[in-house]
XYZ file of C-alpha atoms in Angstrom:
595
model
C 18.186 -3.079 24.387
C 15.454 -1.828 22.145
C 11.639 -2.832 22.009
C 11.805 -5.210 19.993
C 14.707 -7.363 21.045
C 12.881 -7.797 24.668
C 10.684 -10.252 22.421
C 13.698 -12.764 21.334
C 16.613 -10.964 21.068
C 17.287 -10.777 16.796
C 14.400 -12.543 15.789
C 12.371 -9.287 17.352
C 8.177 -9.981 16.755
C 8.825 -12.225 14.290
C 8.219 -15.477 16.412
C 4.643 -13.586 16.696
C 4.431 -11.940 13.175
C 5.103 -15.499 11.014
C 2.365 -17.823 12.913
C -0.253 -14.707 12.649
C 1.133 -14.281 8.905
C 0.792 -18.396 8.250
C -2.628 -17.958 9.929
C -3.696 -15.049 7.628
C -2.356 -17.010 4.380
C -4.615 -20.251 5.511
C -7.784 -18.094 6.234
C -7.567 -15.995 2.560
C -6.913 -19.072 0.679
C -9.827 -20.947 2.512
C -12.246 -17.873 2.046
C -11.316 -17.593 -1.500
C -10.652 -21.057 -2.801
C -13.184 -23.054 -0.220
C -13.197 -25.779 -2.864
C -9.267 -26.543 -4.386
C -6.832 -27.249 -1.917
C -4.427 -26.201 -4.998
C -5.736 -23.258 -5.478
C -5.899 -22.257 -1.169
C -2.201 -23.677 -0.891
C -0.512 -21.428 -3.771
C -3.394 -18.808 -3.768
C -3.625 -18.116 0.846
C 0.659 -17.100 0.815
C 0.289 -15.349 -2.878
C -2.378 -13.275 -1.357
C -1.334 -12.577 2.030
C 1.965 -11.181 0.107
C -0.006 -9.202 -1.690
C -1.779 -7.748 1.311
C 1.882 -6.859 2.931
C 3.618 -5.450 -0.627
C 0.098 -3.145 -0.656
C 0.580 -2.699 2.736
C 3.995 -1.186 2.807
C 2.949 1.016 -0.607
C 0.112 2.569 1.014
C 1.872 3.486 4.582
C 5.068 4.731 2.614
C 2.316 7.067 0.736
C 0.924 8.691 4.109
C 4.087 8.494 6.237
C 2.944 5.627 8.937
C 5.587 3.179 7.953
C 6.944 1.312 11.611
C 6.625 -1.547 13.169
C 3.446 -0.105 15.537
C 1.484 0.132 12.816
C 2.423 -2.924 10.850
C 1.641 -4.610 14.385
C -1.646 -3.582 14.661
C -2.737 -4.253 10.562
C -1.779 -7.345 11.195
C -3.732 -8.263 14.328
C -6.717 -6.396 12.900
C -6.041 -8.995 9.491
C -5.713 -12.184 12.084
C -8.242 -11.141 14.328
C -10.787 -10.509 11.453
C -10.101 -13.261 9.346
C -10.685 -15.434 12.520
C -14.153 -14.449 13.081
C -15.181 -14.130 9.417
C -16.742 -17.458 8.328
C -15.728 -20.131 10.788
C -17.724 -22.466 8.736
C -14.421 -22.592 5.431
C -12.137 -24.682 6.392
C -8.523 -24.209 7.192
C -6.909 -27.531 6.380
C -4.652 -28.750 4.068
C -4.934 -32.628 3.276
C -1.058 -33.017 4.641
C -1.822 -37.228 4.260
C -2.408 -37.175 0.725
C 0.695 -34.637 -0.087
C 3.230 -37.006 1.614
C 4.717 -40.713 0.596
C 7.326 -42.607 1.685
C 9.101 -41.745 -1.640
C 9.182 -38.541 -1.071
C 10.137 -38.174 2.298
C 13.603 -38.104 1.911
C 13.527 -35.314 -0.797
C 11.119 -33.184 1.390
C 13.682 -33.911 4.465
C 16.932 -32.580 2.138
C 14.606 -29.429 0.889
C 13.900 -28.548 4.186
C 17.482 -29.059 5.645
C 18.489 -26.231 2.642
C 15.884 -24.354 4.144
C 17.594 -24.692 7.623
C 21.087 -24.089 6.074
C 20.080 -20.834 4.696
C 18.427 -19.455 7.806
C 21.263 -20.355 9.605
C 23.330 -18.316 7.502
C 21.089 -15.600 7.177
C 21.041 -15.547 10.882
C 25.521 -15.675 11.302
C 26.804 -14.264 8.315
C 26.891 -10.250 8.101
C 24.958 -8.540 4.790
C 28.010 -9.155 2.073
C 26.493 -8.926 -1.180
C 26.847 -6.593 -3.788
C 23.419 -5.521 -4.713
C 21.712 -6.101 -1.293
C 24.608 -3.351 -0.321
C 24.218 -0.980 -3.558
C 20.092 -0.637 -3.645
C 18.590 -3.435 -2.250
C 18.797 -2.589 1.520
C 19.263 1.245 1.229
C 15.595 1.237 0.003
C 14.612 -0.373 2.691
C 16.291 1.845 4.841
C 15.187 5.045 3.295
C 11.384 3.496 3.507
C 11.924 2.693 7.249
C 14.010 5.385 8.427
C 11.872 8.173 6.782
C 8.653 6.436 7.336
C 7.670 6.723 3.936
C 8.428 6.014 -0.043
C 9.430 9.240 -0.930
C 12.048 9.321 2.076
C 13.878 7.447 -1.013
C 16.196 9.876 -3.150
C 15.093 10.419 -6.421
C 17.485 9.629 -9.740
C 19.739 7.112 -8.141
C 20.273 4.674 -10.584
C 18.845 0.908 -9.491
C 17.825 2.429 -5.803
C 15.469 4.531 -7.416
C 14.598 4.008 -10.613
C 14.246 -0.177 -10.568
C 10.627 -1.765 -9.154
C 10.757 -2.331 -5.724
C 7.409 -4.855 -4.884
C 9.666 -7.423 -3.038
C 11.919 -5.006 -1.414
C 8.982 -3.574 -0.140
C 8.698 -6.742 1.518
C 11.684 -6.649 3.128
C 10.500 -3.009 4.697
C 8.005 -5.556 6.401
C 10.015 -7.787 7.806
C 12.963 -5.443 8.845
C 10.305 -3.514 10.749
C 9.513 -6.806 12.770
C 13.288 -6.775 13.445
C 15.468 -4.565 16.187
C 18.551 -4.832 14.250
C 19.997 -6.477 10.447
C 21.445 -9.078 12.001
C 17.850 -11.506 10.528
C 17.569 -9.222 7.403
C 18.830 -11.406 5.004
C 16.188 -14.107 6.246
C 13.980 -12.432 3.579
C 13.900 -14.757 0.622
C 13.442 -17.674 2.631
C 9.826 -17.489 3.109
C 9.207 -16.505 -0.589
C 10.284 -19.762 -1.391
C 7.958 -21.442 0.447
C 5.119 -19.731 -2.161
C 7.678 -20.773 -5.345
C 7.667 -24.041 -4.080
C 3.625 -24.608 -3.314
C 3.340 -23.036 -7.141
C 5.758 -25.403 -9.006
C 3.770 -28.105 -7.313
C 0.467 -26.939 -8.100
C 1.569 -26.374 -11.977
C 2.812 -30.171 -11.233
C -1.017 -30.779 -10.628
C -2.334 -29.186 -13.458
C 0.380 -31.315 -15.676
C -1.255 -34.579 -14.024
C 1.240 -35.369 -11.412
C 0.063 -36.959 -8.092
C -0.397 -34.817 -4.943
C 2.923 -36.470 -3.709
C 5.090 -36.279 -6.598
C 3.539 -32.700 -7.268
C 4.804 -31.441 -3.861
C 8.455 -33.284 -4.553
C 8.894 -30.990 -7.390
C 8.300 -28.142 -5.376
C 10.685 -29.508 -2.610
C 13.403 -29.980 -6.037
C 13.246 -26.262 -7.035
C 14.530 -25.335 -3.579
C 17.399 -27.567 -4.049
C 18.167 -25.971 -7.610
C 21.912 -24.314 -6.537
C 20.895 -20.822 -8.210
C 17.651 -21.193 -5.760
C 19.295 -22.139 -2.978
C 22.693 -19.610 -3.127
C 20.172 -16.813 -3.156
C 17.760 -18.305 -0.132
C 19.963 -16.138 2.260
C 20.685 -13.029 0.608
C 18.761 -10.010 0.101
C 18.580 -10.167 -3.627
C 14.896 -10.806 -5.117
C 15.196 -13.476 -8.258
C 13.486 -16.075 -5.573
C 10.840 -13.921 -4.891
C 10.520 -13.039 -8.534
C 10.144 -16.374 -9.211
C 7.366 -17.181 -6.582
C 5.530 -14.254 -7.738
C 5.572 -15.462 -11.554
C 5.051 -18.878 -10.492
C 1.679 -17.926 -8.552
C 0.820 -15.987 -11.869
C 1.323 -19.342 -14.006
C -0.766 -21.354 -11.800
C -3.426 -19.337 -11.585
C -3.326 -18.537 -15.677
C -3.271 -22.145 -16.391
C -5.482 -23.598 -13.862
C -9.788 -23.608 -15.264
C -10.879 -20.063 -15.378
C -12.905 -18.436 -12.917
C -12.983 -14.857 -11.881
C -11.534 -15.850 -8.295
C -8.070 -17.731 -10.174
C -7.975 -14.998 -12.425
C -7.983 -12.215 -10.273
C -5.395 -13.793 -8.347
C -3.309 -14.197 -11.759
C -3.402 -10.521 -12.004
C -2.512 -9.649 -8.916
C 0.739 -12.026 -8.884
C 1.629 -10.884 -12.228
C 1.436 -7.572 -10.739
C 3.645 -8.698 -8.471
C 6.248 -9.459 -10.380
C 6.466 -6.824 -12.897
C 6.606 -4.707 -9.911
C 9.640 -6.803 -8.484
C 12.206 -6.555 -11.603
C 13.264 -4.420 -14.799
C 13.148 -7.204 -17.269
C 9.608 -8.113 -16.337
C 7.492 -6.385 -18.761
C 8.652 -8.604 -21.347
C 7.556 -12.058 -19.229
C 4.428 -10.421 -17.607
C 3.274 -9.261 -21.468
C 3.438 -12.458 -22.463
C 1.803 -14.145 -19.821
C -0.855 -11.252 -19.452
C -1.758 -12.116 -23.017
C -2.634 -15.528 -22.312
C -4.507 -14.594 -19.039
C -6.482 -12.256 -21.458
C -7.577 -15.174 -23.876
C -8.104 -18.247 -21.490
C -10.698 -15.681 -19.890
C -12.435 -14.062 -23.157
C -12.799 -17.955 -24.315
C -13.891 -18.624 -20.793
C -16.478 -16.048 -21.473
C -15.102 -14.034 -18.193
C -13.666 -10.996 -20.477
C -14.668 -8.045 -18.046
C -13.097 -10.423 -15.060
C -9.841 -10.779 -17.323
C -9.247 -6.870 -17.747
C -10.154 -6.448 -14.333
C -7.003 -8.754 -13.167
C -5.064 -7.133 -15.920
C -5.977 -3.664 -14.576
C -4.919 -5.731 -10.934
C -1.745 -6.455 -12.641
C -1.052 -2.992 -13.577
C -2.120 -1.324 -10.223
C 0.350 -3.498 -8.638
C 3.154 -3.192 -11.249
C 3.122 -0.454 -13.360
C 4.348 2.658 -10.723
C 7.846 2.369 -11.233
C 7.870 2.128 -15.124
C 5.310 5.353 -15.095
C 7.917 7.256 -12.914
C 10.750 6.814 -14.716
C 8.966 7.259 -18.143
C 7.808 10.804 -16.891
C 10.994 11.541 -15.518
C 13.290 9.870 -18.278
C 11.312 9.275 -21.082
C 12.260 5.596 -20.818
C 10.399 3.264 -18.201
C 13.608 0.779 -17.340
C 16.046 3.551 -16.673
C 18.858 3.657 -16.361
C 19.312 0.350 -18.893
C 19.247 2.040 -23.009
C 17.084 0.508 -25.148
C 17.613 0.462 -28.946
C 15.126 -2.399 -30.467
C 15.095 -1.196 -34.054
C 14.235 2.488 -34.635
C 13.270 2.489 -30.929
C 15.573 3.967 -29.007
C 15.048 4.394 -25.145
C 17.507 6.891 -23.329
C 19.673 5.414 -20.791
C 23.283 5.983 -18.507
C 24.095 2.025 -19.767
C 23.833 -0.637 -22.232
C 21.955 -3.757 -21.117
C 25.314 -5.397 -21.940
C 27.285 -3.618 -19.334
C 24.580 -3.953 -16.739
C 24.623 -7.936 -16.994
C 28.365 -7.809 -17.290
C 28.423 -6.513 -13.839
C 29.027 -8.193 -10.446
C 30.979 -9.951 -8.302
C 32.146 -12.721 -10.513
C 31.633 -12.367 -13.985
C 31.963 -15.865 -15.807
C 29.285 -16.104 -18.192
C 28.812 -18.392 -21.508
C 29.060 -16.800 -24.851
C 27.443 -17.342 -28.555
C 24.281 -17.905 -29.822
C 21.593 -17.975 -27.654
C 20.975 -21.851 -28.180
C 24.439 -22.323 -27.191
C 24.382 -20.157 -24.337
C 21.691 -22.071 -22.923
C 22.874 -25.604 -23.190
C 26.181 -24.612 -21.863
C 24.669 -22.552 -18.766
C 22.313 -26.087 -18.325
C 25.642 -28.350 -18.140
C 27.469 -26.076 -16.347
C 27.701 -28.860 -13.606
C 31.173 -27.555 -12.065
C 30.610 -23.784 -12.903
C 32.233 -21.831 -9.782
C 29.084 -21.443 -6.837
C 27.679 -18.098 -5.833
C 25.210 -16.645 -5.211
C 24.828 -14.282 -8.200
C 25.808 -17.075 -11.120
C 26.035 -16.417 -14.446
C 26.936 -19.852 -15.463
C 25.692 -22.491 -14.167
C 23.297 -23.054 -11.329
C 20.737 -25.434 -12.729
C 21.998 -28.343 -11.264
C 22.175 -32.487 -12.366
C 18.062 -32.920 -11.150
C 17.045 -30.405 -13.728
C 19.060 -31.607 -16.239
C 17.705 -35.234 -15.539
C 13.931 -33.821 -15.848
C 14.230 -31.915 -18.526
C 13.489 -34.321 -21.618
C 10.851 -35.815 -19.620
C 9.255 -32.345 -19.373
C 9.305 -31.978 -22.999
C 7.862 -34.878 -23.698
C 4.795 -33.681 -21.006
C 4.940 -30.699 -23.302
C 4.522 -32.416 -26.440
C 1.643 -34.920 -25.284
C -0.211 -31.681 -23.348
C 0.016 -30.041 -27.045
C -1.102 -26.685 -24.802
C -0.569 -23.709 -26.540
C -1.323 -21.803 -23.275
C 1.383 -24.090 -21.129
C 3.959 -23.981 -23.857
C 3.635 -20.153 -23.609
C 4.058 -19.951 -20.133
C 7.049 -21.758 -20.451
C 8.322 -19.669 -23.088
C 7.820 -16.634 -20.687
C 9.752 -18.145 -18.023
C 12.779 -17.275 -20.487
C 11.836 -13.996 -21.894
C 14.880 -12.289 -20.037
C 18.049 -10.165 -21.820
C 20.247 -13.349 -20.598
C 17.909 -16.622 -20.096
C 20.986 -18.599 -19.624
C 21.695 -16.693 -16.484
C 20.015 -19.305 -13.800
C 18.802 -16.532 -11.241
C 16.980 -13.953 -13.608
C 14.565 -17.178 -15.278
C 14.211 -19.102 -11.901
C 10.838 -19.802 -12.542
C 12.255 -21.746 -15.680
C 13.470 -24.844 -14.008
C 10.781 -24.866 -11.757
C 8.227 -25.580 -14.656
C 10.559 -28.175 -16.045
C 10.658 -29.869 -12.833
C 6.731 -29.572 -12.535
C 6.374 -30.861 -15.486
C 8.430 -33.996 -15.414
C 6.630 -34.368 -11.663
C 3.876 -36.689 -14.497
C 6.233 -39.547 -15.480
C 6.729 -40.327 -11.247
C 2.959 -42.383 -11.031
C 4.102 -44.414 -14.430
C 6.711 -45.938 -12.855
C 6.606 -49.257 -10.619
C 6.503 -49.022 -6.941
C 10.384 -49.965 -6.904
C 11.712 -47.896 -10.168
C 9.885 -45.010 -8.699
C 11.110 -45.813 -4.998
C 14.731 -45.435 -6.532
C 14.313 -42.288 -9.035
C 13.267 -40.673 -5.563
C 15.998 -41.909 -3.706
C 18.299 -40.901 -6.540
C 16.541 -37.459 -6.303
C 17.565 -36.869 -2.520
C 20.711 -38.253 -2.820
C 21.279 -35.848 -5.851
C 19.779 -33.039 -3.567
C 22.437 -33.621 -0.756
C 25.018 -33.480 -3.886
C 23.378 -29.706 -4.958
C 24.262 -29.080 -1.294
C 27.515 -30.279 -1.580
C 28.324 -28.257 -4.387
C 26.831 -24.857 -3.760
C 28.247 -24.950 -0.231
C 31.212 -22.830 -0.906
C 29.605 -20.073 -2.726
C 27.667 -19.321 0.842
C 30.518 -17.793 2.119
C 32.628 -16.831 -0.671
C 36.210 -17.120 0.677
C 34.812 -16.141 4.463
C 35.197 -18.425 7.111
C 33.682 -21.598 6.924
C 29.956 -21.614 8.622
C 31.389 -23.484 11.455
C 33.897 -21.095 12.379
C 30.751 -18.441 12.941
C 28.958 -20.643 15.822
C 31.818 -19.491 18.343
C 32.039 -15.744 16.911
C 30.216 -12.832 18.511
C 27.788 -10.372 16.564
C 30.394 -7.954 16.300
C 33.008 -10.681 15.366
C 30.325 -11.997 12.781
C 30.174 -8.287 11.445
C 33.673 -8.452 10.147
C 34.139 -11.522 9.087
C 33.768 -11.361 5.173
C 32.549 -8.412 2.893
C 32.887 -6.864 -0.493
C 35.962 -6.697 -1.516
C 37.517 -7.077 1.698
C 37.249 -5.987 5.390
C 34.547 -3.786 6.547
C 35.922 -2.969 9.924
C 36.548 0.729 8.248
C 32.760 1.149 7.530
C 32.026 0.574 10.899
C 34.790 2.667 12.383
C 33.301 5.126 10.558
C 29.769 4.778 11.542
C 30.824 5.013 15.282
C 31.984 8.603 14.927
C 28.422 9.575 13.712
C 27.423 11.194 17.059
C 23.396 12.348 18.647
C 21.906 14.602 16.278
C 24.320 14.060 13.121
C 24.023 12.154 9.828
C 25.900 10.102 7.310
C 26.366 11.238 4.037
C 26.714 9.498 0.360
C 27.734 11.501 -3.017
C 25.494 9.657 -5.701
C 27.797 7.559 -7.692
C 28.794 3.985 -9.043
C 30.142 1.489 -7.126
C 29.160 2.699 -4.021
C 27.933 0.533 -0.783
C 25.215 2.407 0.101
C 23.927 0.446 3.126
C 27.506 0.617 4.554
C 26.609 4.229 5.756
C 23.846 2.854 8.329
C 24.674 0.914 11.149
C 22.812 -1.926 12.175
C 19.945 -0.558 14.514
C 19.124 2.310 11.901
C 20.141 4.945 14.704
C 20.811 8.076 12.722
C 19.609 9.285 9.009
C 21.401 8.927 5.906
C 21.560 12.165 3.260
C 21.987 11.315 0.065
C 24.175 14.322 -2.169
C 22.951 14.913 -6.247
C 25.858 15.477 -8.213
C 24.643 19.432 -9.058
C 26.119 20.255 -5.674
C 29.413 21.687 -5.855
C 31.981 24.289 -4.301
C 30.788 26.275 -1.356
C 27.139 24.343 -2.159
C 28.689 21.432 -0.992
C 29.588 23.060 2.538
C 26.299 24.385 2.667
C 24.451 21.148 2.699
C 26.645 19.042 4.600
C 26.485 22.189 7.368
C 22.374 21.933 7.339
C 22.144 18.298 7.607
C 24.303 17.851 10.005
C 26.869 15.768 8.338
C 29.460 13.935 10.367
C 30.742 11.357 7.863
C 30.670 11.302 3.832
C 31.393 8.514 1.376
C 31.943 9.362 -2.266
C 33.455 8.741 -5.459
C 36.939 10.413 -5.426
C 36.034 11.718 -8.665
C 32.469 13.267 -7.730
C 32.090 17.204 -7.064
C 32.163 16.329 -3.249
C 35.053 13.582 -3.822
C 36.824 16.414 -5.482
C 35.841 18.754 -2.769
C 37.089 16.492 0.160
C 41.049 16.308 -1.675
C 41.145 20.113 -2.098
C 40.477 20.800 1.522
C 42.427 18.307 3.924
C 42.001 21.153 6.732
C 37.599 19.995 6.401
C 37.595 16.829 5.649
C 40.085 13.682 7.287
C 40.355 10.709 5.007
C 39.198 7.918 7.033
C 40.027 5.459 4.424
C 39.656 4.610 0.763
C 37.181 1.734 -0.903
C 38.692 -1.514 -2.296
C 35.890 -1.818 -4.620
C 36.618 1.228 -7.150
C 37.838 5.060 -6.589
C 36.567 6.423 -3.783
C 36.920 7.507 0.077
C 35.117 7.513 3.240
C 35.470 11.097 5.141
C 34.763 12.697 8.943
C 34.108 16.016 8.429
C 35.287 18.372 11.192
């Protein structure tokens, strides 16, 4: 048993690290925002992220990234914010945020939010990108105790922005094993949701209604399919979401400060961010030159960019094009890259997407009702509650006649596919915020119904996206009376992946696992579960007796590769080196113990 599981077995420190976390987010927003409950409720978890993304970046700089000394910043945070000022208060007015409308909506959000930790917590890591890049970051981070423990030039694992996967480094260093790892998008909804109902606010909902809207956005399928998964679009979306608020609520240099840094946040979470954060950036810049805070404005813009811009800087120096390995031709610009934007979002696990003009593609992504659930949809995903709110958000739109909101909703769709629910999350989030209005115009009894409707339609979302959870697995029920190990190999990509761990077993004390950089390759598949050996990642320049030479220094028990790499090609000519352990259902390529 390791250190941490003597604390509660999987769950490791977290049962410590979450209260002194909540604690930390209540004490920031009260010091910063001691007069808007708004503002402290979206602005205390925005911030406290903040603290752990900056957190993670600086220890990965200087080589202390562990759980010891994420321990310790965070008592010193909790300990110090407790002292500091005992005079702001710490309260959120919960009596004013609740009604016996909304109950039942706020009971089926937080039963989704129950459903996906319990399936973070049974089901094994299965999905494609949490395999390919997500997760191996993390375990290059954690492993090697710091950022540039991460191979360089690996397409996605290197080269894409990595603010809420350094996230995840925080919360699988609270953890002894990945058996909770894919809890990690759950508690960035939380932040999504408080910022949807604080836009609410600003659009003139009630406290109430505002918070129902939040509560809706969890219950959007595309939201919820990705609640247990290591992907990032929900954290994306909390991140931009924050950024909205903040832009939209009145000026000051505290809200837009905070806009900068969440806006940082988010173009340092995704490639196709630049695009959204310009956009939004822009309007940050002119609500505070009006405001006549223009030094505070490029101060959060220069937030924005301390927080964002590293990745994008890299690979320009490195590639001449800041969002490789996508190419870029807009007009006589021409951006270098290994693939077209079209192949990248023609990728993954089930590839059903709508086609035509982008007004087309949209509506028919929107009433995509019976679209096929998973968790990385293409078509589909928005669900019958958005579709219900959406001309009633309009219409808010029209009356508001905001230039500055109608932007920000624009932004929410600035993506290469914007009918693609996960990658504009933050889309029907503002259209349910902005609907959230209409609620206090309607009679005690109408409005008593449109709620009821509401859960009843929530509990349908459920319904519907309950499927793509597993994705022809077992059904959740069937895990309750499976061990860990059971639980291991009950579904992955593409099939079984007893083999992987097979093959992990034979890496012995003192040896290491070793990948040949190439597509379609399930990175994470070379570390077993407690992170117990190091992973060495081979460039494709090594070949022949180069290849022998490297494997021999680092100690190399087991290699995967692409059977038609220089070290796939390697393995095949010399059976009398290298035993075939088995070969990948997921494209060309083989898993190897070297002897």
């Amino acid at each position: 048993m390791t250190f941490l599981e003597t604390f509660t077995g999987a769950w490791g420190f977290l049962p410590v690290a979450v209260p002194a976390c909540i604690f930390v987010a209540i004490r920031i927003g009260a010091l910063v925002f001691p007069e808007s409950a708004a503002h402290r409720a979206v602005g205390g978890p925005l911030l406290t992220l903040a603290l752990i993304v900056a957190t993670v970046g600086l220890a990965g700089v200087v080589h202390l990234v562990s759980f010891g000394v994420f321990a310790l910043l965070l008592a010193i945070a909790a300990v110090g914010l407790g002292l500091l000022r005992r005079d702001r208060r710490l309260d959120i007015p919960l009596r004013t945020v609740l009604s016996r409308d909304t109950v039942p909506l706020l009971v089926v959000a937080g039963a989704a939010l129950g459903i996906a930790i319990l399936v973070a917590r049974w089901l094994p890591i299965w999905q494609w990108d949490s395999l390919g890049y997500h997760l191996p970051y993390v375990n290059f981070v954690l492993v090697g105790r710091g950022l540039d423990a991460v191979p360089t030039h690996i397409p996605y694992l290197s080269s894409y922005p990595h603010n809420v996967d350094r996230f995840m480094v925080a919360l699988r260093a609270m953890l002894p094993d990945d058996r909770l790892v894919d809890l990690a998008q759950v508690p960035l909804a939380i932040p999504g949701a408080a910022a949807t109902a604080g836009i609410a606010r600003l659009a003139g909902a009630e406290r109430a209604h505002a918070v129902a809207a939040g509560a809706a956005w969890i219950l959007v399928p595309a939201t919820f399919l990705e609640l247990p998964t290591n992907y990032i679009d929900v954290g994306c979306a909390a991140f931009f979401l924050s950024a909205i608020y903040f832009v939209l609520a009145p000026p000051t240099r505290a809200t837009l400060m905070t806009a900068g840094i969440a806006l940082g946040l988010y173009l340092g979470s995704k490639a196709n961010a630049p695009v959204a954060a310009s956009i939004l950036g822009l309007v940050l810049l002119v609500r505070g030159v009006r405001a006549k805070l223009g030094a505070a404005a490029l101060l959060a813009l220069a937030a924005a960019l301390a927080f964002g811009a590293d990745t994008y800087i890299t690979n320009w120096i490195h590639y001449g094009n800041p969002v490789w390995p996508v190419n870029v031709v807009l007009g006589p610009l021409h951006l270098p890259g290994t693939l077209s934007a079209n192949d990248l979002l023609g990728g993954g696990p089930l590839v059903i997407r709508a086609h035509g003009i982008l007004p087309w593609r949209l509506l028919s992504s929107w009433a995509a009702l019976a679209a096929p659930p998973v968790h990385d949809m293409r078509l589909g995903g928005y669900g019958p509650i958005f579709l219900v709110a959406l001309p009633f958000a309009v219409l808010i739109l029209v009356r508001a006649r905001s230039v500055a909101l109608g932007v920000a909703l624009a932004a929410t769709l600035a993506s290469p596919a914007p009918e693609v629910a996960r990658y504009v999350l933050a889309f029907p989030a503002m259209v349910l915020a902005l609907a959230a209005p209409h609620l206090a115009r309607l009679a005690p009894r109408p409005r008593s119904l449109v709620f009821a409707g509401a859960a009843a339609l929530g509990i349908a979302q459920i319904v519907y996206a309950w499927p793509g959870l597993f994705a022809g697995g077992p059904p959740l029920r069937a895990y309750a009376s499976m061990s860990d190990d059971e639980r291991r190999m009950a579904i992955g990509v593409g099939g079984p992946v007893a083999p992987y761990l097979e093959a992990q077993r034979r890496v012995g004390p003192g040896e290491t696992y070793a990948f040949a950089i190439g597509d379609d390759l399930l990175y994470y598949l070379a570390w077993d579960g407690q992170l117990t050996y190091p992973v060495v990642a081979i460039g494709e320049q090594a070949s022949g007796e180069r290849i022998d030479e490297v494997l021999a220094r680092e100690h190399v028990r087991v290699v995967m590769t692409r059977d038609d790499s220089a070290v796939g090609r390697w393995a095949q000519a010399h059976p009398e080196r290298f035993e075939r352990l088995f070969s990948f259902r997921t494209g060309p390529g083989s898993v190897y113990e070297r002897r």
